[in-house]
Amino acid sequence: MNATLLRLILAQISIHACMTGMRMATPLLALKEGFSAAAVGMLLALFALTQVFLSLPAGRYADRNGLRKPLLLSVTAACLGAGLAVMFPTYPVLCAGALLTGGAAGTALIALQRHVGRSAHSKEELRKVFSWLAIGPAVSNFLGPFFAGVLIDYAGGEEASLTGFRCAFLLLALLPLAAWWWVRTVAELPPPEAPVSGKQATAWDLLQNQGFRRLLLLNWALSSCWDVHTFVVPILGHERGLPASVIGTILGAFAIAAALIRLLMPVLTRHMSEWAVVMGAMVAACALFIAYPFMPGAWSMGACSVLLGLVLGSVQPMVMSMIHQITPPARHGEALGLRMMAINGSSVVMPVLFGSIGAVVGVSALFWAVGTMVGVSSRLPWLIGHEDMPSEAEWLEHEAGH
């Protein structure tokens, strides 16, 4: 890892930790103020909802303006969202903060992913840089909620005081400024040449790319695995009579495993192609989802959770690498925006769908249905690798031409 990549990862952590801290602190304050569970659910949905609508415009903006302008907008929005909560800790302002920090995190991530992908000079380097970059969200998912929670409990003189919440929001408002500190000296890459055509490019043009359609489909299938695991494991654990602390530990083990595998990916993928890693992950996820409901207790469920974390955590760097190889360099940001829009749209809709299906057929059947879906989709990576991905020489020649 070079110094520039480290700066970009630290910038990503700074902005993303602001959003994850807000996502933990705002529902706690809403509950303290007496708002209903439905109101809290709506508040949480706003963090993802912004990214559904902003991801595509954010990707296009990054394609036109590079790295620093989108980052500056993200830093401004994140500071504003958390800063407003410091001054006016009311439910409507918390909703506005959720929209601003959620949109800021998504916009920053697209710009950083685009820049990191364009800075790579080989397929192996693409896999390596995206494996390192994928560690950032795992770190910020811990740092943001942890420090916000400490301040909420201890900064106000008594647990969960309004002063404690304000101190937490103030810290979260300052974090994005560190992101700008890290990226302020990062050199912009020269813009790629856009192909000359008589009509304005649209997102529909990208969806005409067969490889990109297949990639979005397999990404959606794997994203559904994350969602169903997070949603259904607490229900399954409750059915088995497990205490909340044990259920939380099982989910935490999944997150730790997903983060650890990303540390090892630069070594593990040195001699493996992206499609082979993703196909292996999908086959393994299928088997684990089918086996999960048969696990009788906490230890066996925890083992399944760790294995699933290792499997699903290995996928994102490979997907990012494939996106940068099968889409035009001048539209990488737009492609990343479409991917993020699809994932966040799924995260908003799928829990409702999972709840409805689970109520009818039971949580075990839901595990098996998702496992079957991933297994059926496991041929997609093979098709992408053999029909849609350029060879190393073709990709290098294409990159050099832009």
Short mmCIF file of C-alpha atoms in Angstrom, two decimals:
data_model
loop_
_atom_site.label_atom_id
_atom_site.label_comp_id
_atom_site.label_asym_id
_atom_site.label_seq_id
_atom_site.Cartn_x
_atom_site.Cartn_y
_atom_site.Cartn_z
CA MET A 1 0.00 0.00 0.00
CA ASN A 2 1.43 3.39 -0.99
CA ALA A 3 1.03 6.71 0.86
CA THR A 4 -1.61 8.04 -1.54
CA LEU A 5 -3.83 4.99 -1.15
CA LEU A 6 -3.47 5.22 2.63
CA ARG A 7 -4.61 8.87 2.51
CA LEU A 8 -7.66 7.91 0.45
CA ILE A 9 -8.58 5.09 2.86
CA LEU A 10 -8.27 7.45 5.85
CA ALA A 11 -10.46 10.01 4.06
CA GLN A 12 -13.07 7.34 3.40
CA ILE A 13 -13.01 6.27 7.06
CA SER A 14 -13.43 9.88 8.23
CA ILE A 15 -16.58 10.56 6.19
CA HIS A 16 -18.10 7.10 6.56
CA ALA A 17 -17.56 7.09 10.35
CA CYS A 18 -19.55 10.33 10.53
CA MET A 19 -22.49 8.59 8.85
CA THR A 20 -22.26 5.35 10.88
CA GLY A 21 -22.02 7.32 14.13
CA MET A 22 -25.09 9.35 13.16
CA ARG A 23 -26.90 6.15 12.19
CA MET A 24 -26.34 4.82 15.71
CA ALA A 25 -26.88 8.05 17.68
CA THR A 26 -29.95 9.57 15.99
CA PRO A 27 -32.35 6.64 16.62
CA LEU A 28 -31.23 6.52 20.26
CA LEU A 29 -32.04 10.20 20.69
CA ALA A 30 -35.38 9.77 18.90
CA LEU A 31 -36.31 6.90 21.21
CA LYS A 32 -35.22 8.95 24.25
CA GLU A 33 -37.52 11.76 23.11
CA GLY A 34 -40.44 9.33 22.98
CA PHE A 35 -40.80 8.72 19.23
CA SER A 36 -42.28 5.42 18.07
CA ALA A 37 -40.45 2.47 16.56
CA ALA A 38 -42.05 3.36 13.20
CA ALA A 39 -40.60 6.88 13.37
CA VAL A 40 -37.18 5.45 14.22
CA GLY A 41 -37.42 3.02 11.30
CA MET A 42 -38.22 5.88 8.95
CA LEU A 43 -35.24 7.82 10.31
CA LEU A 44 -32.91 4.89 9.65
CA ALA A 45 -34.28 4.41 6.14
CA LEU A 46 -33.32 7.99 5.24
CA PHE A 47 -29.60 7.14 5.49
CA ALA A 48 -29.95 4.72 2.56
CA LEU A 49 -32.75 6.55 0.76
CA THR A 50 -30.56 9.53 -0.16
CA GLN A 51 -28.04 7.24 -1.80
CA VAL A 52 -30.75 5.66 -3.95
CA PHE A 53 -31.50 9.01 -5.59
CA LEU A 54 -28.08 10.68 -5.43
CA SER A 55 -25.78 7.84 -6.49
CA LEU A 56 -26.25 8.21 -10.24
CA PRO A 57 -25.88 12.05 -10.29
CA ALA A 58 -22.91 11.71 -7.92
CA GLY A 59 -21.24 9.24 -10.29
CA ARG A 60 -21.72 11.54 -13.27
CA TYR A 61 -20.39 14.48 -11.26
CA ALA A 62 -17.26 12.47 -10.36
CA ASP A 63 -16.77 11.55 -14.04
CA ARG A 64 -16.79 15.26 -14.93
CA ASN A 65 -14.87 16.67 -11.96
CA GLY A 66 -12.55 13.97 -10.61
CA LEU A 67 -11.85 13.47 -6.91
CA ARG A 68 -11.54 16.67 -4.91
CA LYS A 69 -14.73 18.53 -5.89
CA PRO A 70 -17.05 15.60 -4.98
CA LEU A 71 -15.06 15.12 -1.76
CA LEU A 72 -15.41 18.80 -0.85
CA LEU A 73 -19.18 18.61 -1.39
CA SER A 74 -19.35 15.45 0.71
CA VAL A 75 -17.33 16.99 3.54
CA THR A 76 -19.56 20.08 3.52
CA ALA A 77 -22.79 18.04 3.56
CA ALA A 78 -21.58 15.68 6.30
CA CYS A 79 -20.38 18.55 8.52
CA LEU A 80 -23.67 20.37 7.97
CA GLY A 81 -25.81 17.31 8.71
CA ALA A 82 -24.07 16.48 11.99
CA GLY A 83 -23.60 20.17 12.89
CA LEU A 84 -27.32 20.90 12.61
CA ALA A 85 -27.97 18.06 15.07
CA VAL A 86 -25.62 19.75 17.55
CA MET A 87 -27.56 23.01 17.44
CA PHE A 88 -31.10 21.67 16.99
CA PRO A 89 -31.39 18.05 18.27
CA THR A 90 -35.03 17.64 17.20
CA TYR A 91 -36.59 14.86 15.14
CA PRO A 92 -37.01 16.86 11.87
CA VAL A 93 -33.39 18.03 12.07
CA LEU A 94 -32.21 14.49 12.79
CA CYS A 95 -34.02 13.40 9.61
CA ALA A 96 -32.25 16.15 7.66
CA GLY A 97 -28.95 15.03 9.20
CA ALA A 98 -29.64 11.46 8.10
CA LEU A 99 -30.26 12.60 4.52
CA LEU A 100 -27.15 14.80 4.43
CA THR A 101 -24.68 12.38 6.02
CA GLY A 102 -26.03 9.39 4.09
CA GLY A 103 -25.74 11.23 0.79
CA ALA A 104 -22.27 12.53 1.72
CA ALA A 105 -20.96 9.05 2.50
CA GLY A 106 -22.29 7.65 -0.79
CA THR A 107 -20.95 10.51 -2.91
CA ALA A 108 -17.51 10.32 -1.29
CA LEU A 109 -17.33 6.55 -1.75
CA ILE A 110 -18.13 6.76 -5.47
CA ALA A 111 -15.48 9.44 -6.06
CA LEU A 112 -12.86 7.48 -4.10
CA GLN A 113 -13.65 4.18 -5.83
CA ARG A 114 -13.47 5.84 -9.22
CA HIS A 115 -10.12 7.50 -8.46
CA VAL A 116 -8.56 4.35 -6.98
CA GLY A 117 -9.69 2.21 -9.91
CA ARG A 118 -8.33 4.64 -12.50
CA SER A 119 -4.97 4.81 -10.72
CA ALA A 120 -4.37 1.05 -11.12
CA HIS A 121 -2.15 -0.13 -13.98
CA SER A 122 -2.85 -3.86 -14.07
CA LYS A 123 -5.60 -6.32 -13.19
CA GLU A 124 -3.64 -7.56 -10.20
CA GLU A 125 -3.22 -3.98 -8.98
CA LEU A 126 -6.96 -3.37 -9.41
CA ARG A 127 -7.76 -6.34 -7.17
CA LYS A 128 -5.17 -5.21 -4.64
CA VAL A 129 -6.23 -1.55 -4.33
CA PHE A 130 -9.91 -2.39 -4.05
CA SER A 131 -9.15 -4.98 -1.36
CA TRP A 132 -7.37 -2.30 0.67
CA LEU A 133 -10.09 0.28 0.04
CA ALA A 134 -12.79 -2.16 1.17
CA ILE A 135 -11.23 -2.22 4.65
CA GLY A 136 -12.28 1.40 5.21
CA PRO A 137 -16.05 0.81 5.78
CA ALA A 138 -15.29 -2.06 8.14
CA VAL A 139 -13.11 0.23 10.28
CA SER A 140 -15.56 3.14 10.21
CA ASN A 141 -18.49 0.84 11.09
CA PHE A 142 -16.68 0.32 14.39
CA LEU A 143 -15.13 3.75 15.04
CA GLY A 144 -18.18 5.95 14.41
CA PRO A 145 -20.65 4.13 16.67
CA PHE A 146 -18.01 3.41 19.33
CA PHE A 147 -16.87 6.98 19.90
CA ALA A 148 -20.40 8.35 19.56
CA GLY A 149 -21.60 5.85 22.17
CA VAL A 150 -18.80 6.72 24.61
CA LEU A 151 -19.63 10.44 24.38
CA ILE A 152 -23.38 9.84 24.72
CA ASP A 153 -22.83 7.88 27.93
CA TYR A 154 -20.08 9.90 29.58
CA ALA A 155 -19.74 13.43 28.14
CA GLY A 156 -22.90 14.85 29.71
CA GLY A 157 -22.33 13.90 33.33
CA GLU A 158 -25.08 11.29 33.18
CA GLU A 159 -25.92 8.47 30.78
CA ALA A 160 -27.72 9.47 27.56
CA SER A 161 -28.08 13.15 28.48
CA LEU A 162 -28.83 15.73 25.80
CA THR A 163 -25.38 17.22 26.37
CA GLY A 164 -23.83 13.82 25.70
CA PHE A 165 -25.72 13.54 22.41
CA ARG A 166 -24.62 17.05 21.42
CA CYS A 167 -20.97 16.19 22.16
CA ALA A 168 -21.29 13.06 20.02
CA PHE A 169 -22.80 15.03 17.13
CA LEU A 170 -20.02 17.63 17.46
CA LEU A 171 -17.32 14.98 17.14
CA LEU A 172 -19.11 13.48 14.14
CA ALA A 173 -19.37 16.94 12.55
CA LEU A 174 -15.60 17.43 12.88
CA LEU A 175 -14.62 14.01 11.50
CA PRO A 176 -15.25 14.86 7.80
CA LEU A 177 -12.80 17.78 8.06
CA ALA A 178 -10.09 15.17 8.51
CA ALA A 179 -11.13 13.66 5.18
CA TRP A 180 -10.39 16.93 3.41
CA TRP A 181 -7.03 17.13 5.21
CA TRP A 182 -6.07 13.72 3.83
CA VAL A 183 -7.09 14.34 0.21
CA ARG A 184 -6.12 17.99 -0.19
CA THR A 185 -2.70 17.10 -1.66
CA VAL A 186 -3.76 14.04 -3.71
CA ALA A 187 -3.10 14.74 -7.37
CA GLU A 188 -6.06 14.60 -9.75
CA LEU A 189 -5.80 12.08 -12.58
CA PRO A 190 -6.11 13.37 -16.15
CA PRO A 191 -9.71 13.01 -17.36
CA PRO A 192 -10.33 10.15 -19.81
CA GLU A 193 -11.44 11.02 -23.30
CA ALA A 194 -15.16 10.55 -23.76
CA PRO A 195 -16.17 9.00 -27.09
CA VAL A 196 -17.60 11.51 -29.52
CA SER A 197 -21.21 10.74 -30.41
CA GLY A 198 -24.19 12.69 -31.61
CA LYS A 199 -26.42 11.94 -28.61
CA GLN A 200 -26.04 12.45 -24.90
CA ALA A 201 -25.04 9.33 -22.98
CA THR A 202 -27.62 7.93 -20.55
CA ALA A 203 -27.67 5.27 -17.85
CA TRP A 204 -29.66 3.09 -20.26
CA ASP A 205 -26.59 2.97 -22.52
CA LEU A 206 -24.57 1.41 -19.72
CA LEU A 207 -27.32 -1.14 -19.09
CA GLN A 208 -27.03 -2.21 -22.73
CA ASN A 209 -23.63 -3.63 -21.77
CA GLN A 210 -24.29 -7.33 -21.25
CA GLY A 211 -21.40 -7.77 -18.81
CA PHE A 212 -22.51 -4.81 -16.70
CA ARG A 213 -26.09 -6.18 -16.52
CA ARG A 214 -24.78 -9.54 -15.37
CA LEU A 215 -22.54 -7.84 -12.83
CA LEU A 216 -25.42 -5.83 -11.37
CA LEU A 217 -27.52 -9.00 -11.11
CA LEU A 218 -24.88 -11.02 -9.26
CA ASN A 219 -24.09 -8.02 -7.06
CA TRP A 220 -27.79 -7.76 -6.16
CA ALA A 221 -27.92 -11.48 -5.32
CA LEU A 222 -24.90 -11.21 -3.02
CA SER A 223 -26.19 -7.98 -1.45
CA SER A 224 -29.41 -9.84 -0.65
CA CYS A 225 -27.31 -12.38 1.24
CA TRP A 226 -25.94 -9.61 3.48
CA ASP A 227 -29.45 -8.23 4.05
CA VAL A 228 -31.11 -11.54 4.80
CA HIS A 229 -28.34 -12.58 7.20
CA THR A 230 -28.60 -9.31 9.14
CA PHE A 231 -32.40 -9.47 9.16
CA VAL A 232 -33.07 -13.15 9.81
CA VAL A 233 -30.33 -14.21 12.26
CA PRO A 234 -31.91 -12.23 15.15
CA ILE A 235 -35.25 -13.89 14.40
CA LEU A 236 -33.68 -17.35 14.18
CA GLY A 237 -31.72 -16.74 17.38
CA HIS A 238 -34.88 -15.63 19.16
CA GLU A 239 -36.65 -18.79 18.03
CA ARG A 240 -33.75 -20.83 19.48
CA GLY A 241 -33.98 -18.94 22.79
CA LEU A 242 -30.58 -17.24 22.49
CA PRO A 243 -30.00 -14.05 24.54
CA ALA A 244 -29.52 -10.73 22.76
CA SER A 245 -25.81 -10.59 23.64
CA VAL A 246 -25.20 -13.94 21.93
CA ILE A 247 -27.16 -12.90 18.82
CA GLY A 248 -25.12 -9.68 18.71
CA THR A 249 -21.90 -11.69 19.01
CA ILE A 250 -22.93 -13.91 16.09
CA LEU A 251 -23.57 -10.85 13.92
CA GLY A 252 -20.35 -9.25 15.15
CA ALA A 253 -18.37 -12.36 14.23
CA PHE A 254 -19.76 -12.09 10.69
CA ALA A 255 -18.61 -8.44 10.43
CA ILE A 256 -15.13 -9.19 11.81
CA ALA A 257 -14.66 -12.11 9.41
CA ALA A 258 -15.75 -9.94 6.46
CA ALA A 259 -13.17 -7.32 7.46
CA LEU A 260 -10.35 -9.81 8.06
CA ILE A 261 -10.70 -11.51 4.68
CA ARG A 262 -10.24 -8.14 2.98
CA LEU A 263 -6.86 -7.81 4.68
CA LEU A 264 -5.83 -11.11 3.09
CA MET A 265 -7.34 -10.54 -0.35
CA PRO A 266 -4.26 -8.83 -1.87
CA VAL A 267 -2.30 -12.04 -1.19
CA LEU A 268 -5.06 -14.56 -1.92
CA THR A 269 -6.01 -13.08 -5.30
CA ARG A 270 -2.48 -12.66 -6.65
CA HIS A 271 -2.91 -15.64 -8.95
CA MET A 272 -6.72 -15.86 -9.14
CA SER A 273 -9.08 -14.10 -11.52
CA GLU A 274 -12.00 -12.06 -10.29
CA TRP A 275 -14.68 -14.29 -11.78
CA ALA A 276 -13.22 -17.41 -10.10
CA VAL A 277 -13.25 -15.75 -6.65
CA VAL A 278 -16.83 -14.51 -7.05
CA MET A 279 -18.11 -17.84 -8.41
CA GLY A 280 -16.47 -19.73 -5.55
CA ALA A 281 -18.00 -17.29 -3.07
CA MET A 282 -21.47 -17.72 -4.54
CA VAL A 283 -21.29 -21.52 -4.45
CA ALA A 284 -20.04 -21.44 -0.85
CA ALA A 285 -22.75 -18.92 0.16
CA CYS A 286 -25.39 -21.21 -1.35
CA ALA A 287 -24.17 -24.16 0.73
CA LEU A 288 -23.92 -22.09 3.94
CA PHE A 289 -27.42 -20.62 3.58
CA ILE A 290 -28.89 -24.06 3.06
CA ALA A 291 -27.03 -25.41 6.11
CA TYR A 292 -27.65 -22.43 8.44
CA PRO A 293 -31.19 -23.34 9.64
CA PHE A 294 -29.93 -26.81 10.66
CA MET A 295 -27.41 -25.31 13.11
CA PRO A 296 -28.73 -26.25 16.58
CA GLY A 297 -27.06 -23.70 18.85
CA ALA A 298 -24.96 -20.57 19.28
CA TRP A 299 -21.56 -22.12 18.52
CA SER A 300 -22.64 -23.77 15.27
CA MET A 301 -24.53 -20.63 14.18
CA GLY A 302 -21.44 -18.58 15.03
CA ALA A 303 -19.25 -20.88 12.93
CA CYS A 304 -21.63 -20.52 9.98
CA SER A 305 -21.66 -16.76 10.48
CA VAL A 306 -17.86 -16.54 10.41
CA LEU A 307 -17.64 -18.67 7.25
CA LEU A 308 -20.34 -16.58 5.60
CA GLY A 309 -18.48 -13.39 6.54
CA LEU A 310 -15.29 -14.72 4.95
CA VAL A 311 -17.17 -15.69 1.79
CA LEU A 312 -19.20 -12.51 1.31
CA GLY A 313 -16.40 -10.20 2.45
CA SER A 314 -14.21 -11.41 -0.41
CA VAL A 315 -16.65 -10.35 -3.11
CA GLN A 316 -16.75 -6.53 -3.14
CA PRO A 317 -13.12 -5.91 -4.22
CA MET A 318 -13.58 -8.36 -7.09
CA VAL A 319 -16.84 -6.75 -8.22
CA MET A 320 -15.24 -3.31 -8.16
CA SER A 321 -12.33 -4.57 -10.24
CA MET A 322 -14.68 -6.09 -12.81
CA ILE A 323 -16.73 -2.89 -13.07
CA HIS A 324 -13.60 -0.93 -13.97
CA GLN A 325 -12.69 -3.45 -16.66
CA ILE A 326 -16.02 -3.84 -18.45
CA THR A 327 -17.26 -0.22 -18.43
CA PRO A 328 -15.84 2.76 -20.41
CA PRO A 329 -13.21 4.76 -18.45
CA ALA A 330 -15.13 8.00 -19.04
CA ARG A 331 -18.18 6.50 -17.27
CA HIS A 332 -16.68 4.63 -14.31
CA GLY A 333 -18.31 7.02 -11.85
CA GLU A 334 -21.72 6.58 -13.45
CA ALA A 335 -21.34 2.78 -13.37
CA LEU A 336 -20.38 2.90 -9.69
CA GLY A 337 -23.37 5.14 -9.02
CA LEU A 338 -25.74 2.68 -10.70
CA ARG A 339 -24.31 -0.13 -8.59
CA MET A 340 -24.72 1.84 -5.36
CA MET A 341 -28.25 2.86 -6.32
CA ALA A 342 -29.20 -0.78 -6.88
CA ILE A 343 -27.66 -1.94 -3.59
CA ASN A 344 -29.26 0.79 -1.49
CA GLY A 345 -32.61 0.37 -3.20
CA SER A 346 -32.42 -3.30 -2.33
CA SER A 347 -31.53 -2.49 1.30
CA VAL A 348 -34.62 -0.30 1.59
CA VAL A 349 -37.05 -2.76 -0.02
CA MET A 350 -35.71 -6.23 0.84
CA PRO A 351 -36.20 -6.20 4.65
CA VAL A 352 -39.91 -5.50 4.11
CA LEU A 353 -40.07 -8.31 1.55
CA PHE A 354 -38.11 -10.68 3.80
CA GLY A 355 -40.47 -9.93 6.68
CA SER A 356 -43.54 -10.67 4.56
CA ILE A 357 -42.13 -13.90 3.13
CA GLY A 358 -40.76 -15.05 6.49
CA ALA A 359 -44.15 -14.56 8.14
CA VAL A 360 -45.73 -16.88 5.55
CA VAL A 361 -43.13 -19.61 4.99
CA GLY A 362 -40.84 -19.29 8.02
CA VAL A 363 -37.26 -18.09 8.39
CA SER A 364 -35.70 -21.45 7.46
CA ALA A 365 -37.43 -21.42 4.09
CA LEU A 366 -36.23 -17.85 3.58
CA PHE A 367 -32.63 -18.97 4.12
CA TRP A 368 -33.09 -21.81 1.65
CA ALA A 369 -34.74 -19.55 -0.95
CA VAL A 370 -31.88 -17.03 -0.85
CA GLY A 371 -29.31 -19.84 -0.93
CA THR A 372 -31.00 -21.34 -3.99
CA MET A 373 -31.13 -17.94 -5.70
CA VAL A 374 -27.39 -17.42 -5.15
CA GLY A 375 -26.62 -20.94 -6.33
CA VAL A 376 -28.62 -20.47 -9.53
CA SER A 377 -26.84 -17.14 -10.10
CA SER A 378 -23.38 -18.64 -9.63
CA ARG A 379 -22.97 -19.17 -13.38
CA LEU A 380 -22.97 -15.40 -13.95
CA PRO A 381 -19.33 -14.85 -12.89
CA TRP A 382 -18.19 -17.58 -15.28
CA LEU A 383 -20.10 -15.94 -18.14
CA ILE A 384 -18.61 -12.53 -17.29
CA GLY A 385 -15.10 -13.96 -17.08
CA HIS A 386 -15.30 -15.82 -20.39
CA GLU A 387 -17.53 -13.55 -22.50
CA ASP A 388 -17.37 -9.99 -21.15
CA MET A 389 -14.02 -9.36 -19.46
CA PRO A 390 -11.16 -8.06 -21.63
CA SER A 391 -7.79 -9.78 -21.52
CA GLU A 392 -4.94 -8.08 -19.65
CA ALA A 393 -3.44 -6.83 -22.92
CA GLU A 394 -6.80 -5.55 -24.23
CA TRP A 395 -7.58 -3.76 -20.99
CA LEU A 396 -4.15 -2.11 -20.81
CA GLU A 397 -4.43 -1.01 -24.44
CA HIS A 398 -7.90 0.40 -23.79
CA GLU A 399 -6.73 2.27 -20.68
CA ALA A 400 -3.71 3.67 -22.53
CA GLY A 401 -6.00 4.95 -25.25
CA HIS A 402 -7.92 6.99 -22.69
#
